[in-house]
PDB file of C-alpha atoms in Angstrom:
ATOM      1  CA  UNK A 267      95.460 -52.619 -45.737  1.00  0.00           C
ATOM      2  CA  UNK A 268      93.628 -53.213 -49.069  1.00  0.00           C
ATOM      3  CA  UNK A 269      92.317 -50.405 -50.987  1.00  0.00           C
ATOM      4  CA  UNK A 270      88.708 -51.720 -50.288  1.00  0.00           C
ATOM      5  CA  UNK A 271      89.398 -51.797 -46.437  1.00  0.00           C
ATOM      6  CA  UNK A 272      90.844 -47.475 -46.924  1.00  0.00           C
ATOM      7  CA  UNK A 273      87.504 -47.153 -48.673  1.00  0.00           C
ATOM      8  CA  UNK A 274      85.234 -48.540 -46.199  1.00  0.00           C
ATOM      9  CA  UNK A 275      87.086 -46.735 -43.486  1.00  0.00           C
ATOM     10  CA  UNK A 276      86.633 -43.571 -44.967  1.00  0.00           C
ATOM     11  CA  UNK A 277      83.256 -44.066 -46.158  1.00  0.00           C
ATOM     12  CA  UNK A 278      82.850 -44.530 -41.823  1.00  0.00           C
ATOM     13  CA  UNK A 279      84.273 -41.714 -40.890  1.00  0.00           C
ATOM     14  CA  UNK A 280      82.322 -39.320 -43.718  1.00  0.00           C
ATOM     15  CA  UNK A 281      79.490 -40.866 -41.966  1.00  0.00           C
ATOM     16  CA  UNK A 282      80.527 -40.345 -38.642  1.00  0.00           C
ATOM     17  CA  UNK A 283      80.959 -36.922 -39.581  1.00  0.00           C
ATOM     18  CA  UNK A 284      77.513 -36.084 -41.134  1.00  0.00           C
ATOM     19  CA  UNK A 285      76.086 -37.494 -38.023  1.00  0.00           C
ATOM     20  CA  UNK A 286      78.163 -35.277 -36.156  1.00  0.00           C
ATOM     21  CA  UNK A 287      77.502 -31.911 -38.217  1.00  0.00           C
ATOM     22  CA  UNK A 288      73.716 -33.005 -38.310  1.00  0.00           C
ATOM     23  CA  UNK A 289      73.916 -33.035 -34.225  1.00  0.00           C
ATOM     24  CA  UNK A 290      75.494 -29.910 -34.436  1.00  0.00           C
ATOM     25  CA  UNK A 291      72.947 -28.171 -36.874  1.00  0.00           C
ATOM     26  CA  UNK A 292      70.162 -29.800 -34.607  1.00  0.00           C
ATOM     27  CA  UNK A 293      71.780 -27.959 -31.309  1.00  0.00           C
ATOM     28  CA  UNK A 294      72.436 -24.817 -33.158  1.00  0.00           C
ATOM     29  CA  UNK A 295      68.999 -25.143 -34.323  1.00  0.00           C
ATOM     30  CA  UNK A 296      67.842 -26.006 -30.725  1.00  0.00           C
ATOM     31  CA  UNK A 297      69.965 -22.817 -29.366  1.00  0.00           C
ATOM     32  CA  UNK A 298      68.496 -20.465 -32.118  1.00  0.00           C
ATOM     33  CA  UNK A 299      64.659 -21.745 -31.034  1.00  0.00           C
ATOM     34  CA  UNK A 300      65.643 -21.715 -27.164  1.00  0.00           C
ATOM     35  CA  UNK A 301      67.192 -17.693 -27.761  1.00  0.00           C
ATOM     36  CA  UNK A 302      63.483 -17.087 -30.046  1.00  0.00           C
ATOM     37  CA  UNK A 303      61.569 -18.576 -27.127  1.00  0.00           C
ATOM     38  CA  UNK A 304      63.395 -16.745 -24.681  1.00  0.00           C
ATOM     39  CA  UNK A 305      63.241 -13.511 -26.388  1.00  0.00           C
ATOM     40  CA  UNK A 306      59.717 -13.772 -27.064  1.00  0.00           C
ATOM     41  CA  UNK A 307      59.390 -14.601 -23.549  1.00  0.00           C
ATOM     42  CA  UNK A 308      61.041 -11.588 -22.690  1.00  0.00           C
ATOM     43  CA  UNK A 309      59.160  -9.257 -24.975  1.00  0.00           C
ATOM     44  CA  UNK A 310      56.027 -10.974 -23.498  1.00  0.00           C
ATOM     45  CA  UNK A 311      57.234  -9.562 -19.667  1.00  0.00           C
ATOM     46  CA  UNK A 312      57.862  -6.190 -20.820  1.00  0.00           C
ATOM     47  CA  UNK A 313      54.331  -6.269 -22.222  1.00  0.00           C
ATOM     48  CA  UNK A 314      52.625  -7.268 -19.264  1.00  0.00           C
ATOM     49  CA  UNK A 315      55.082  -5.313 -17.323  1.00  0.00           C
ATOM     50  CA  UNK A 316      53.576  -2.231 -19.315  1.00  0.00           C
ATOM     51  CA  UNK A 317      50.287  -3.133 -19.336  1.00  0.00           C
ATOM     52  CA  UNK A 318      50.243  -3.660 -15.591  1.00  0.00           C
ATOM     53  CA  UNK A 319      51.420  -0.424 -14.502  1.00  0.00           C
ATOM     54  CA  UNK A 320      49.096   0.927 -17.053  1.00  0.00           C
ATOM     55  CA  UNK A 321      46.248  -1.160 -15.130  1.00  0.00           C
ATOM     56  CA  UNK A 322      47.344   0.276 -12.210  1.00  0.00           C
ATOM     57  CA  UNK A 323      48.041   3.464 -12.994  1.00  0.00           C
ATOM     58  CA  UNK A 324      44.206   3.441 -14.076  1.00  0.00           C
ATOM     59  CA  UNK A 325      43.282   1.441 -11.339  1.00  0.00           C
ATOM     60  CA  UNK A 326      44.829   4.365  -8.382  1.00  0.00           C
ATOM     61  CA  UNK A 327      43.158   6.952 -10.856  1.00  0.00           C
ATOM     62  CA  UNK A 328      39.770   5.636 -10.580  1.00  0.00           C
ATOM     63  CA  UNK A 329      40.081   4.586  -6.666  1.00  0.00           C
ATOM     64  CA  UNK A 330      41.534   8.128  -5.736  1.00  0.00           C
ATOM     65  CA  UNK A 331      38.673   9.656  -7.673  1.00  0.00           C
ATOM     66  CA  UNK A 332      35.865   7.256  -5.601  1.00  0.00           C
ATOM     67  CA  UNK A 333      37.486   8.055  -2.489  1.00  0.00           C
ATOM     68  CA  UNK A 334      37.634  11.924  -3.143  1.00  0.00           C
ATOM     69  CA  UNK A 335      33.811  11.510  -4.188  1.00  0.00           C
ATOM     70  CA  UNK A 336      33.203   9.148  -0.835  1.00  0.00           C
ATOM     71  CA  UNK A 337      34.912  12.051   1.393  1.00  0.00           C
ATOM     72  CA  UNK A 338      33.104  14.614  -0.285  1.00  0.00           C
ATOM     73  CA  UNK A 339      29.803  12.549   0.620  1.00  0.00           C
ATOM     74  CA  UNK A 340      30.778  12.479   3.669  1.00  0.00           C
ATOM     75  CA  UNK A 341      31.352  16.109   4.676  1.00  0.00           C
ATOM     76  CA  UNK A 342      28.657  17.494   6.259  1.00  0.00           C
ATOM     77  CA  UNK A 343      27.260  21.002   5.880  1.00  0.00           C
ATOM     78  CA  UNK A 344      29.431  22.685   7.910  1.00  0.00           C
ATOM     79  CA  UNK A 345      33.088  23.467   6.564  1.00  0.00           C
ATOM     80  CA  UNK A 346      35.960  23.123   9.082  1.00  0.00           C
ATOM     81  CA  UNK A 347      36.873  26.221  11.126  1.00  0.00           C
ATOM     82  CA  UNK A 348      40.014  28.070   9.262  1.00  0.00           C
ATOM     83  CA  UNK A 349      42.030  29.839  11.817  1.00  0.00           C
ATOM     84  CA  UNK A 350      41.731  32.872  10.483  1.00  0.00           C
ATOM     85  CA  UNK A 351      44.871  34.627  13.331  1.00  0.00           C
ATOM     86  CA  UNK A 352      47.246  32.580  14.856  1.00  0.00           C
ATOM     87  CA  UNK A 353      48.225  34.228  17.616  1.00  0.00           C
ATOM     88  CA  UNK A 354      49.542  33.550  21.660  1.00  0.00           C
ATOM     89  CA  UNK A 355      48.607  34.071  25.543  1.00  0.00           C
ATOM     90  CA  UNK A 356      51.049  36.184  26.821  1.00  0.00           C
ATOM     91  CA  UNK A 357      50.707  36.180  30.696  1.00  0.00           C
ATOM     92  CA  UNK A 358      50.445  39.823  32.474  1.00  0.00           C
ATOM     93  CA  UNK A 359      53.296  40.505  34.367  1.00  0.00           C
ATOM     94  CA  UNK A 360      53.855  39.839  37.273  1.00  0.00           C
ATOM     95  CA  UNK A 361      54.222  35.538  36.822  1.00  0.00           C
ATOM     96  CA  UNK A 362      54.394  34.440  40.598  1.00  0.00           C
ATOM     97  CA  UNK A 363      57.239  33.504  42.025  1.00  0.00           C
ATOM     98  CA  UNK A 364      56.687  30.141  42.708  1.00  0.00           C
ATOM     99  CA  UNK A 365      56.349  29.805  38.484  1.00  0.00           C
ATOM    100  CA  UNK A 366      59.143  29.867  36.072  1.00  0.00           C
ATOM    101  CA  UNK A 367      58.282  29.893  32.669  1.00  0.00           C
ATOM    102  CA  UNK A 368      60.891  29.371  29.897  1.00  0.00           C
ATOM    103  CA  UNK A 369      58.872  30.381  26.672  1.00  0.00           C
ATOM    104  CA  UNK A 370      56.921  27.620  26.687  1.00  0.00           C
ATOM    105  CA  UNK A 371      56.252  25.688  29.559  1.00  0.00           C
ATOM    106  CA  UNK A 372      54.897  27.123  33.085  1.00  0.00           C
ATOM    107  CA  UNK A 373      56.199  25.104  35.991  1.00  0.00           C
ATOM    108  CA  UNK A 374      55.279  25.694  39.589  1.00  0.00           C
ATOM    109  CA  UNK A 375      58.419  25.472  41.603  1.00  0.00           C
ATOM    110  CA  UNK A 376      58.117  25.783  45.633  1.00  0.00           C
ATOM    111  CA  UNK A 377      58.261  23.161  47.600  1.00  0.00           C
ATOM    112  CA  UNK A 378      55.630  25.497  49.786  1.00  0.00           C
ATOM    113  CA  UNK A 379      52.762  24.209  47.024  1.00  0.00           C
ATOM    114  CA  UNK A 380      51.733  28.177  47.547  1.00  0.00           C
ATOM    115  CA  UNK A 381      48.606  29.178  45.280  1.00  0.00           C
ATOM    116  CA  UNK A 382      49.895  30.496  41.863  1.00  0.00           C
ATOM    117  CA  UNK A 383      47.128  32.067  39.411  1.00  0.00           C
ATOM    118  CA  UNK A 384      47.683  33.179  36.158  1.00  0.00           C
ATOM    119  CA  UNK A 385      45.724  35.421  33.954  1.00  0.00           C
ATOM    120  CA  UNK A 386      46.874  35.980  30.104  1.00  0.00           C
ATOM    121  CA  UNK A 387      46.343  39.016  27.673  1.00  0.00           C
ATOM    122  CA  UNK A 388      44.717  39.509  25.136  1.00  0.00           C
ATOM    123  CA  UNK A 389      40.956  40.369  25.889  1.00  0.00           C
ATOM    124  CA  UNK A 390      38.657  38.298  24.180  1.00  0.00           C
ATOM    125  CA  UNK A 391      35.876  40.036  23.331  1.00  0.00           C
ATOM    126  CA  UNK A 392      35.211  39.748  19.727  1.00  0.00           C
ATOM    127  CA  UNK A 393      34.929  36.732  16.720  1.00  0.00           C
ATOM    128  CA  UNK A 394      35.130  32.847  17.510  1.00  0.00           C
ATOM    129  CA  UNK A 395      38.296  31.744  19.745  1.00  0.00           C
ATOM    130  CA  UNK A 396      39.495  29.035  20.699  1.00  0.00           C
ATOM    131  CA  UNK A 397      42.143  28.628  23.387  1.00  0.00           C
ATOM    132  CA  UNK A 398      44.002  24.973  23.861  1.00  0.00           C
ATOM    133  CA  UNK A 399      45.964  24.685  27.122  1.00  0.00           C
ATOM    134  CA  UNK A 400      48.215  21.272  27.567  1.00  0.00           C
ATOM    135  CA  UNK A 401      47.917  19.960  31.387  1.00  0.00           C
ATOM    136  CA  UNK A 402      50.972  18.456  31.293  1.00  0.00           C
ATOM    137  CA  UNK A 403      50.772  17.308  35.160  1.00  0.00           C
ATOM    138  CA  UNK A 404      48.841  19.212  38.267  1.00  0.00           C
ATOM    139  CA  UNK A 405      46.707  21.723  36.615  1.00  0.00           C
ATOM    140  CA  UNK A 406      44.248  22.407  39.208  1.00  0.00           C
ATOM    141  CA  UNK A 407      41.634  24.658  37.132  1.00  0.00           C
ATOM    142  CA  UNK A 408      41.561  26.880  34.314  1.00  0.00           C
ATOM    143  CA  UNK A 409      38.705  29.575  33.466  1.00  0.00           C
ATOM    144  CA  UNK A 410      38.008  33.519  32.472  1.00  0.00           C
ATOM    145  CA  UNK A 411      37.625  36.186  33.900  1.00  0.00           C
ATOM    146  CA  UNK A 412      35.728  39.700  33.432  1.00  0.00           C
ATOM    147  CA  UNK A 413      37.958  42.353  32.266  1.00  0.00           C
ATOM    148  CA  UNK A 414      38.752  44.110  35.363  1.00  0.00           C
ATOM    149  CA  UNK A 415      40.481  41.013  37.150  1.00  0.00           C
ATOM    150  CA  UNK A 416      44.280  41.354  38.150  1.00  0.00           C
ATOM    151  CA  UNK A 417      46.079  38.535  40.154  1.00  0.00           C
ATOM    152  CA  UNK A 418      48.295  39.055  43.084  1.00  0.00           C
ATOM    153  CA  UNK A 419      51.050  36.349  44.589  1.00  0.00           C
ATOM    154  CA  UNK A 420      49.169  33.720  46.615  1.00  0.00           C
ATOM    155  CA  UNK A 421      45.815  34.778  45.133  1.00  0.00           C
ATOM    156  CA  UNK A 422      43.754  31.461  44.457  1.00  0.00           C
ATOM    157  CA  UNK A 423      41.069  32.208  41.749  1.00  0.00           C
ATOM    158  CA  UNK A 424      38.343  33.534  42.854  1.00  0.00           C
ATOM    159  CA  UNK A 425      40.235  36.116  45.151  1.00  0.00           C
ATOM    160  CA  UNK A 426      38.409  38.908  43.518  1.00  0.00           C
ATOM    161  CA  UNK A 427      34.766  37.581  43.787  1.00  0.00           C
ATOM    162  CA  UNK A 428      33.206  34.328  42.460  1.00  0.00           C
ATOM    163  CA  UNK A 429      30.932  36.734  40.378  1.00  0.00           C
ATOM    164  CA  UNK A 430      33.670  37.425  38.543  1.00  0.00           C
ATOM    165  CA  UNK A 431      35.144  34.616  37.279  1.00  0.00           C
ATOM    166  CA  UNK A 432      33.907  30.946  35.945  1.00  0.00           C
ATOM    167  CA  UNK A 433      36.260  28.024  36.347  1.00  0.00           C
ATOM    168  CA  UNK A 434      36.590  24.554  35.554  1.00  0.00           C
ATOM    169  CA  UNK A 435      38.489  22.691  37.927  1.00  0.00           C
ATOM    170  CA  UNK A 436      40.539  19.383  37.479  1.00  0.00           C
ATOM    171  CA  UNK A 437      37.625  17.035  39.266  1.00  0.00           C
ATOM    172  CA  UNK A 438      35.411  18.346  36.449  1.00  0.00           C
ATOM    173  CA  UNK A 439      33.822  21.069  39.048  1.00  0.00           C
ATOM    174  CA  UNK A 440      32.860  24.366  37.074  1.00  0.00           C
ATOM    175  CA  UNK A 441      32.050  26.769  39.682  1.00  0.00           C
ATOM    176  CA  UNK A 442      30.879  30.973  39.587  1.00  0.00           C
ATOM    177  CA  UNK A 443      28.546  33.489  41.722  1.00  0.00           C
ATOM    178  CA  UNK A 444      27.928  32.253  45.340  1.00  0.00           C
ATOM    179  CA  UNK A 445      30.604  29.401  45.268  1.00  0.00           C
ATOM    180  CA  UNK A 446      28.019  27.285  43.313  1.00  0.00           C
ATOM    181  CA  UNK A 447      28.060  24.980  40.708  1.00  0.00           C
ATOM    182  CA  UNK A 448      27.715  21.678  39.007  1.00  0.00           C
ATOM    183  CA  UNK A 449      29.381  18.439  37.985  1.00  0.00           C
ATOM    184  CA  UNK A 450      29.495  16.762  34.748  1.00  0.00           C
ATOM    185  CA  UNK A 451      32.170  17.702  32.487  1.00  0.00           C
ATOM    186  CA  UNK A 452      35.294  15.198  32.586  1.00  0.00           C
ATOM    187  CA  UNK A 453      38.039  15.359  35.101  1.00  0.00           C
ATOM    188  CA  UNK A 454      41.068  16.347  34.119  1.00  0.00           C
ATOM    189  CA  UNK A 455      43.440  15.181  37.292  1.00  0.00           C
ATOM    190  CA  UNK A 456      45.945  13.074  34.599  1.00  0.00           C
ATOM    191  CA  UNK A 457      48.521  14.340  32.770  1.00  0.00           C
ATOM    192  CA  UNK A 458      48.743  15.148  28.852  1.00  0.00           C
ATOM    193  CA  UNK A 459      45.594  16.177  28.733  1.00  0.00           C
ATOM    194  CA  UNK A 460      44.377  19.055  26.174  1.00  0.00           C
ATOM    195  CA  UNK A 461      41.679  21.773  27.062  1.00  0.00           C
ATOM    196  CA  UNK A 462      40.243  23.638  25.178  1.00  0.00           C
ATOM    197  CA  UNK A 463      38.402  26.851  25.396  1.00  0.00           C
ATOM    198  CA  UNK A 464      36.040  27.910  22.767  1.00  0.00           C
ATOM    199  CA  UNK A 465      34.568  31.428  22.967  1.00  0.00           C
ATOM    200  CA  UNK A 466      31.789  32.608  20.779  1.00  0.00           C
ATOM    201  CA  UNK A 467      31.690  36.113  21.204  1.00  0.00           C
ATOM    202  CA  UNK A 468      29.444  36.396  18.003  1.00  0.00           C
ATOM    203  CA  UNK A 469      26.635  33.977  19.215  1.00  0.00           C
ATOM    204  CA  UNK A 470      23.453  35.616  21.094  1.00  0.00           C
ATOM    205  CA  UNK A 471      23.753  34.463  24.112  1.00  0.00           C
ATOM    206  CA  UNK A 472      27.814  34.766  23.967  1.00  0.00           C
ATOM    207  CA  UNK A 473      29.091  31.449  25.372  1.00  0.00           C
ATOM    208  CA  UNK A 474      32.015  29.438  26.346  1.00  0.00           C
ATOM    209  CA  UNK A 475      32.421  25.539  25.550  1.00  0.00           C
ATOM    210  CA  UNK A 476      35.148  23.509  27.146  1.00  0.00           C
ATOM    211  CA  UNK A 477      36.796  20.302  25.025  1.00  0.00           C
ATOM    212  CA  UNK A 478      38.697  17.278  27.262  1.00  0.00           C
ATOM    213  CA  UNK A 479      40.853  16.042  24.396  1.00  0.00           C
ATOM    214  CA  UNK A 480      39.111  17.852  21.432  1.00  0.00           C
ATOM    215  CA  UNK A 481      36.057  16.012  22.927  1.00  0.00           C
ATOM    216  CA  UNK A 482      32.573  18.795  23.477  1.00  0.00           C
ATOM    217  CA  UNK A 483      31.946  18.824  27.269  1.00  0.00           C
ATOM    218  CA  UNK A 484      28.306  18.942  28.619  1.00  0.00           C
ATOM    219  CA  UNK A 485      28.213  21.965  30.830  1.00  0.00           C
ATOM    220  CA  UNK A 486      29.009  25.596  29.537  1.00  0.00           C
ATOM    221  CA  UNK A 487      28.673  29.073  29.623  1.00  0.00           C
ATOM    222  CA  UNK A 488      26.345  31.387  28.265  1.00  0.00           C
ATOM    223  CA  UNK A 489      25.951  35.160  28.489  1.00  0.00           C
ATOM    224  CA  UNK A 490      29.340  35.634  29.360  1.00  0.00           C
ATOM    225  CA  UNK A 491      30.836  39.403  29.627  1.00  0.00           C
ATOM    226  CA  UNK A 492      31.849  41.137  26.232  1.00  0.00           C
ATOM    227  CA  UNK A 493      35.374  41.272  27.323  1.00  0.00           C
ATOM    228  CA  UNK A 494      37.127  38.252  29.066  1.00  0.00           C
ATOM    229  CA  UNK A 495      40.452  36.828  29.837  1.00  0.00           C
ATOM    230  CA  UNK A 496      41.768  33.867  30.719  1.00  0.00           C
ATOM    231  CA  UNK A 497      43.362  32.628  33.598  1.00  0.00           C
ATOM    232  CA  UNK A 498      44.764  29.065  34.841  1.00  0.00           C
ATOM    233  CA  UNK A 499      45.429  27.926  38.513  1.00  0.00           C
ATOM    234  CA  UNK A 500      48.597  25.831  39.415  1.00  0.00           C
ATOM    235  CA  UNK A 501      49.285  24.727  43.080  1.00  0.00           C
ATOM    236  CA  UNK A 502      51.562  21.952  43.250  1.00  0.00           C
ATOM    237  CA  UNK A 503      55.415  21.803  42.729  1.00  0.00           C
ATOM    238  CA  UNK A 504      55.818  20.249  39.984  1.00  0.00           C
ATOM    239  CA  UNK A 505      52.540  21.159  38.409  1.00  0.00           C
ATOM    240  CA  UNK A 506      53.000  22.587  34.883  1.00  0.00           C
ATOM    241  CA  UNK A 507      51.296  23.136  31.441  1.00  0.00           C
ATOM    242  CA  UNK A 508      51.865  25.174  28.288  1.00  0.00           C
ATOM    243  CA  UNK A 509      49.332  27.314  25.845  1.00  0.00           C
ATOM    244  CA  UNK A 510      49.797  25.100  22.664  1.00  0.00           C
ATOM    245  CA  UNK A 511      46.982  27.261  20.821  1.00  0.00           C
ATOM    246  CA  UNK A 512      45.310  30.373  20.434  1.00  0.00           C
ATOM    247  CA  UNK A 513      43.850  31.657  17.191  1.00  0.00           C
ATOM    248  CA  UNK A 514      40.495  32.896  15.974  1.00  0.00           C
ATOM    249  CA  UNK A 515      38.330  30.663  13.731  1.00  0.00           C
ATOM    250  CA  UNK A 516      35.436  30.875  10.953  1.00  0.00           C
ATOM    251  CA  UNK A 517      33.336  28.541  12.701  1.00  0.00           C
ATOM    252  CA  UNK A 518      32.780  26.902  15.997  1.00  0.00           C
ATOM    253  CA  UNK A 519      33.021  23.063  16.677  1.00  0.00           C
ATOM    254  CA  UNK A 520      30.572  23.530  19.722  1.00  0.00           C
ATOM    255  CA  UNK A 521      27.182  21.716  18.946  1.00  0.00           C
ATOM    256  CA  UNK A 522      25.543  22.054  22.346  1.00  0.00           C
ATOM    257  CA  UNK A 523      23.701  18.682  21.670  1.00  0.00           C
ATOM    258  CA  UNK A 524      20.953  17.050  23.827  1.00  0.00           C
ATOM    259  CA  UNK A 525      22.199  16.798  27.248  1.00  0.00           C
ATOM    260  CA  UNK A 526      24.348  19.726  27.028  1.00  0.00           C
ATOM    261  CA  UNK A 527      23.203  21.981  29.937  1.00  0.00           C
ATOM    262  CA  UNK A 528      23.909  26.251  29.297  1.00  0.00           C
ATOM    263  CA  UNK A 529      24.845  27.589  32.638  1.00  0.00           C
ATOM    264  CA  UNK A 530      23.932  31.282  33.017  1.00  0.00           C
ATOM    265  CA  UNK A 531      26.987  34.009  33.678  1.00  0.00           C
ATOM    266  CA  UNK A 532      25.897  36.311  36.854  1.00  0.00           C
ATOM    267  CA  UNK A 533      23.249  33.902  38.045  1.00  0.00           C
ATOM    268  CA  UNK A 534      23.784  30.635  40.785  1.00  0.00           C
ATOM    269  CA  UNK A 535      24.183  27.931  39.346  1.00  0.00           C
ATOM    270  CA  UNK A 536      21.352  25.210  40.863  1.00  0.00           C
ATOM    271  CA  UNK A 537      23.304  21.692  41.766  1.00  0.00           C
ATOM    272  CA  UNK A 538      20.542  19.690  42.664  1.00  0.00           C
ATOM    273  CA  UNK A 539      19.675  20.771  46.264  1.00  0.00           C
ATOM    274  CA  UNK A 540      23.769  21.112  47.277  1.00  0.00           C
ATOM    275  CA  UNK A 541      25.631  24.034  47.370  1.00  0.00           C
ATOM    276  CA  UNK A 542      29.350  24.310  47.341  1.00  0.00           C
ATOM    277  CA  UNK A 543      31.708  25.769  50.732  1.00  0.00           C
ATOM    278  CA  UNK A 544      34.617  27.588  50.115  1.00  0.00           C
ATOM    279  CA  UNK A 545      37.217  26.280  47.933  1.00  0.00           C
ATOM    280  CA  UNK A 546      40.226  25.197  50.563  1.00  0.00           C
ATOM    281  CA  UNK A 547      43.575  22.734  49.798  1.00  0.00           C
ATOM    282  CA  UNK A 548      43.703  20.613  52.521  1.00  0.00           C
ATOM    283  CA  UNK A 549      47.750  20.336  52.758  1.00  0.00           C
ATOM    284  CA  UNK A 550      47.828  16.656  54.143  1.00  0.00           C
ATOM    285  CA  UNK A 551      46.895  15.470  51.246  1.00  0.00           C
ATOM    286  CA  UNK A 552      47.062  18.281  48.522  1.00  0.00           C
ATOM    287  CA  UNK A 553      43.683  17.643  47.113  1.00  0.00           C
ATOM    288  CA  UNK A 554      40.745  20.051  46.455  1.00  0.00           C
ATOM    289  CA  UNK A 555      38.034  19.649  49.202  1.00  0.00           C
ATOM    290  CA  UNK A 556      34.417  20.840  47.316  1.00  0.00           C
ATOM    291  CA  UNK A 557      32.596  19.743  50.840  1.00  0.00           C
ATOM    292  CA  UNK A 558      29.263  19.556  49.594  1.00  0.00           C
ATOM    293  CA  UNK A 559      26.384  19.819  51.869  1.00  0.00           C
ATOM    294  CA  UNK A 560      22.479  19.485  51.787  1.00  0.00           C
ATOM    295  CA  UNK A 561      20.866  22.681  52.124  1.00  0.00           C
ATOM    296  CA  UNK A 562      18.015  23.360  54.561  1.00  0.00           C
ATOM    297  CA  UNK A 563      16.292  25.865  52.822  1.00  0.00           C
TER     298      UNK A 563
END
């Protein structure tokens, strides 16, 4: 090979290789942009990253502080009651037989479905209460009584005189002096059902309100004695319930709207030209029999 020919060849290959270390420059120039770009790009995310939370940080402030200032609109007048005693119903010894109760549940046991009233210390006689009784299946009624009321075994409610007790019975019946009374408030002949009893013994007239579910029944009771109790009435095997409340509260949730009707204590209670018989169980069937009829007079 002439010297001309090693020349050329080399003169090639120096060319070769300056195309080659330019390609390489250019893709080490392209990997240095593409690492700047993606840097940047990554810089960029944590920004936004930052300034998003920051957003929404701001964004939770301001809609915690419109919906404190929308529930503080809404609040009426009236704070909620704050029980000011929790406390229990103990029942007075004593429980009838046919009962068993473990703590916390009273469960009517004989197969006999015998009558089984219970009545529960302590007097009420003082401040707002309010009682909440679970019917957790078979409650037939549940009501007060006037301070001098003890119950024996077999003794159905008003085994001491209508005059002096007031009851409201699972058909929605609320019955007191004479064996008379009215209709109205809600039946409570399911199961799971929560009554309440509110007593406002600082009110003039006194008066008791009932609540089906923590919803105001029409019918209640005014002028009440200044010492009550309470009592409930279980026939059924099977039929139990438990006290899930008792405590005294700053303010009552009874409105007595329109439509509410204030039944006098110690007076009969006018049912439209009816009046009531007395209060039997009819054991075919194991349902309370009210037997209404029209009155002549």
């Amino acid at each position: 090979m002439s010297a001309s020919s090693k020349d050329q060849e080399i003169e090639e290959l120096k060319q070769k290789l300056k195309v080659a270390e330019e390609e390489r420059d250019r893709e080490r120039s392209q990997r240095q942009w593409e690492k700047r770009r993606a840097d940047d790009a990554e810089e960029e995310r944590h920004r936004l990253v930052g300034e998003i939370a920051q957003l929404s940080s701001q964004l939770a402030g301001s809609e915690r502080v419109e919906w404190i200032q929308q529930a503080q609109s809404r609040r009426t007048p009236s704070p909620e009651p704050i029980p000011q005693n929790q406390a229990t119903l103990s029942p007075i010894l004593p429980i009838p037989q046919e009962v068993v109760y473990d703590g916390e549940i009273f469960k009517h046991i004989s197969e006999d479905n015998n009558y089984a009233t219970i009545i529960f210390d302590p007097e009420i006689k003082s401040g707002i209460v309010r009682a909440e009784v679970l019917n957790i299946s078979k409650l037939q009624a549940i009501g007060i009584a006037d301070e001098s009321v003890r119950y024996r075994r077999g003794d159905q409610p008003q085994a001491k005189g209508w005059g002096k007790i007031a009851g409201y019975f699972s058909n929605g019946w609320i019955g007191h002096v004479g064996e008379l009374g009215v209709w109205g408030n809600e039946s409570f002949e399911g199961t799971n059902i929560r009554l309440t009893l509110e007593f406002n013994m600082e009110s003039n007239p006194r008066s008791l309100t009932f609540f089906y579910n923590g919803i105001e029944q029409p019918n209640y009771v005014v002028k009440i004695p200044n010492t009550v109790r309470i009592w409930t009435f279980i026939r059924f095997e099977g039929g139990s319930f438990k006290i899930t409340k008792f405590e005294r509260v700053s303010t009552p949730k009874a409105k007595h709207l329109r439509g509410s009707k204030a039944l006098e204590w110690g007076k009969q209670w006018a049912v439209g030209g009816h009046h009531r018989s007395i209060l039997q169980i009819d054991d075919s069937d194991f349902e309370l029999d009210f037997d209404f009829q029209d009155r002549d007079d």
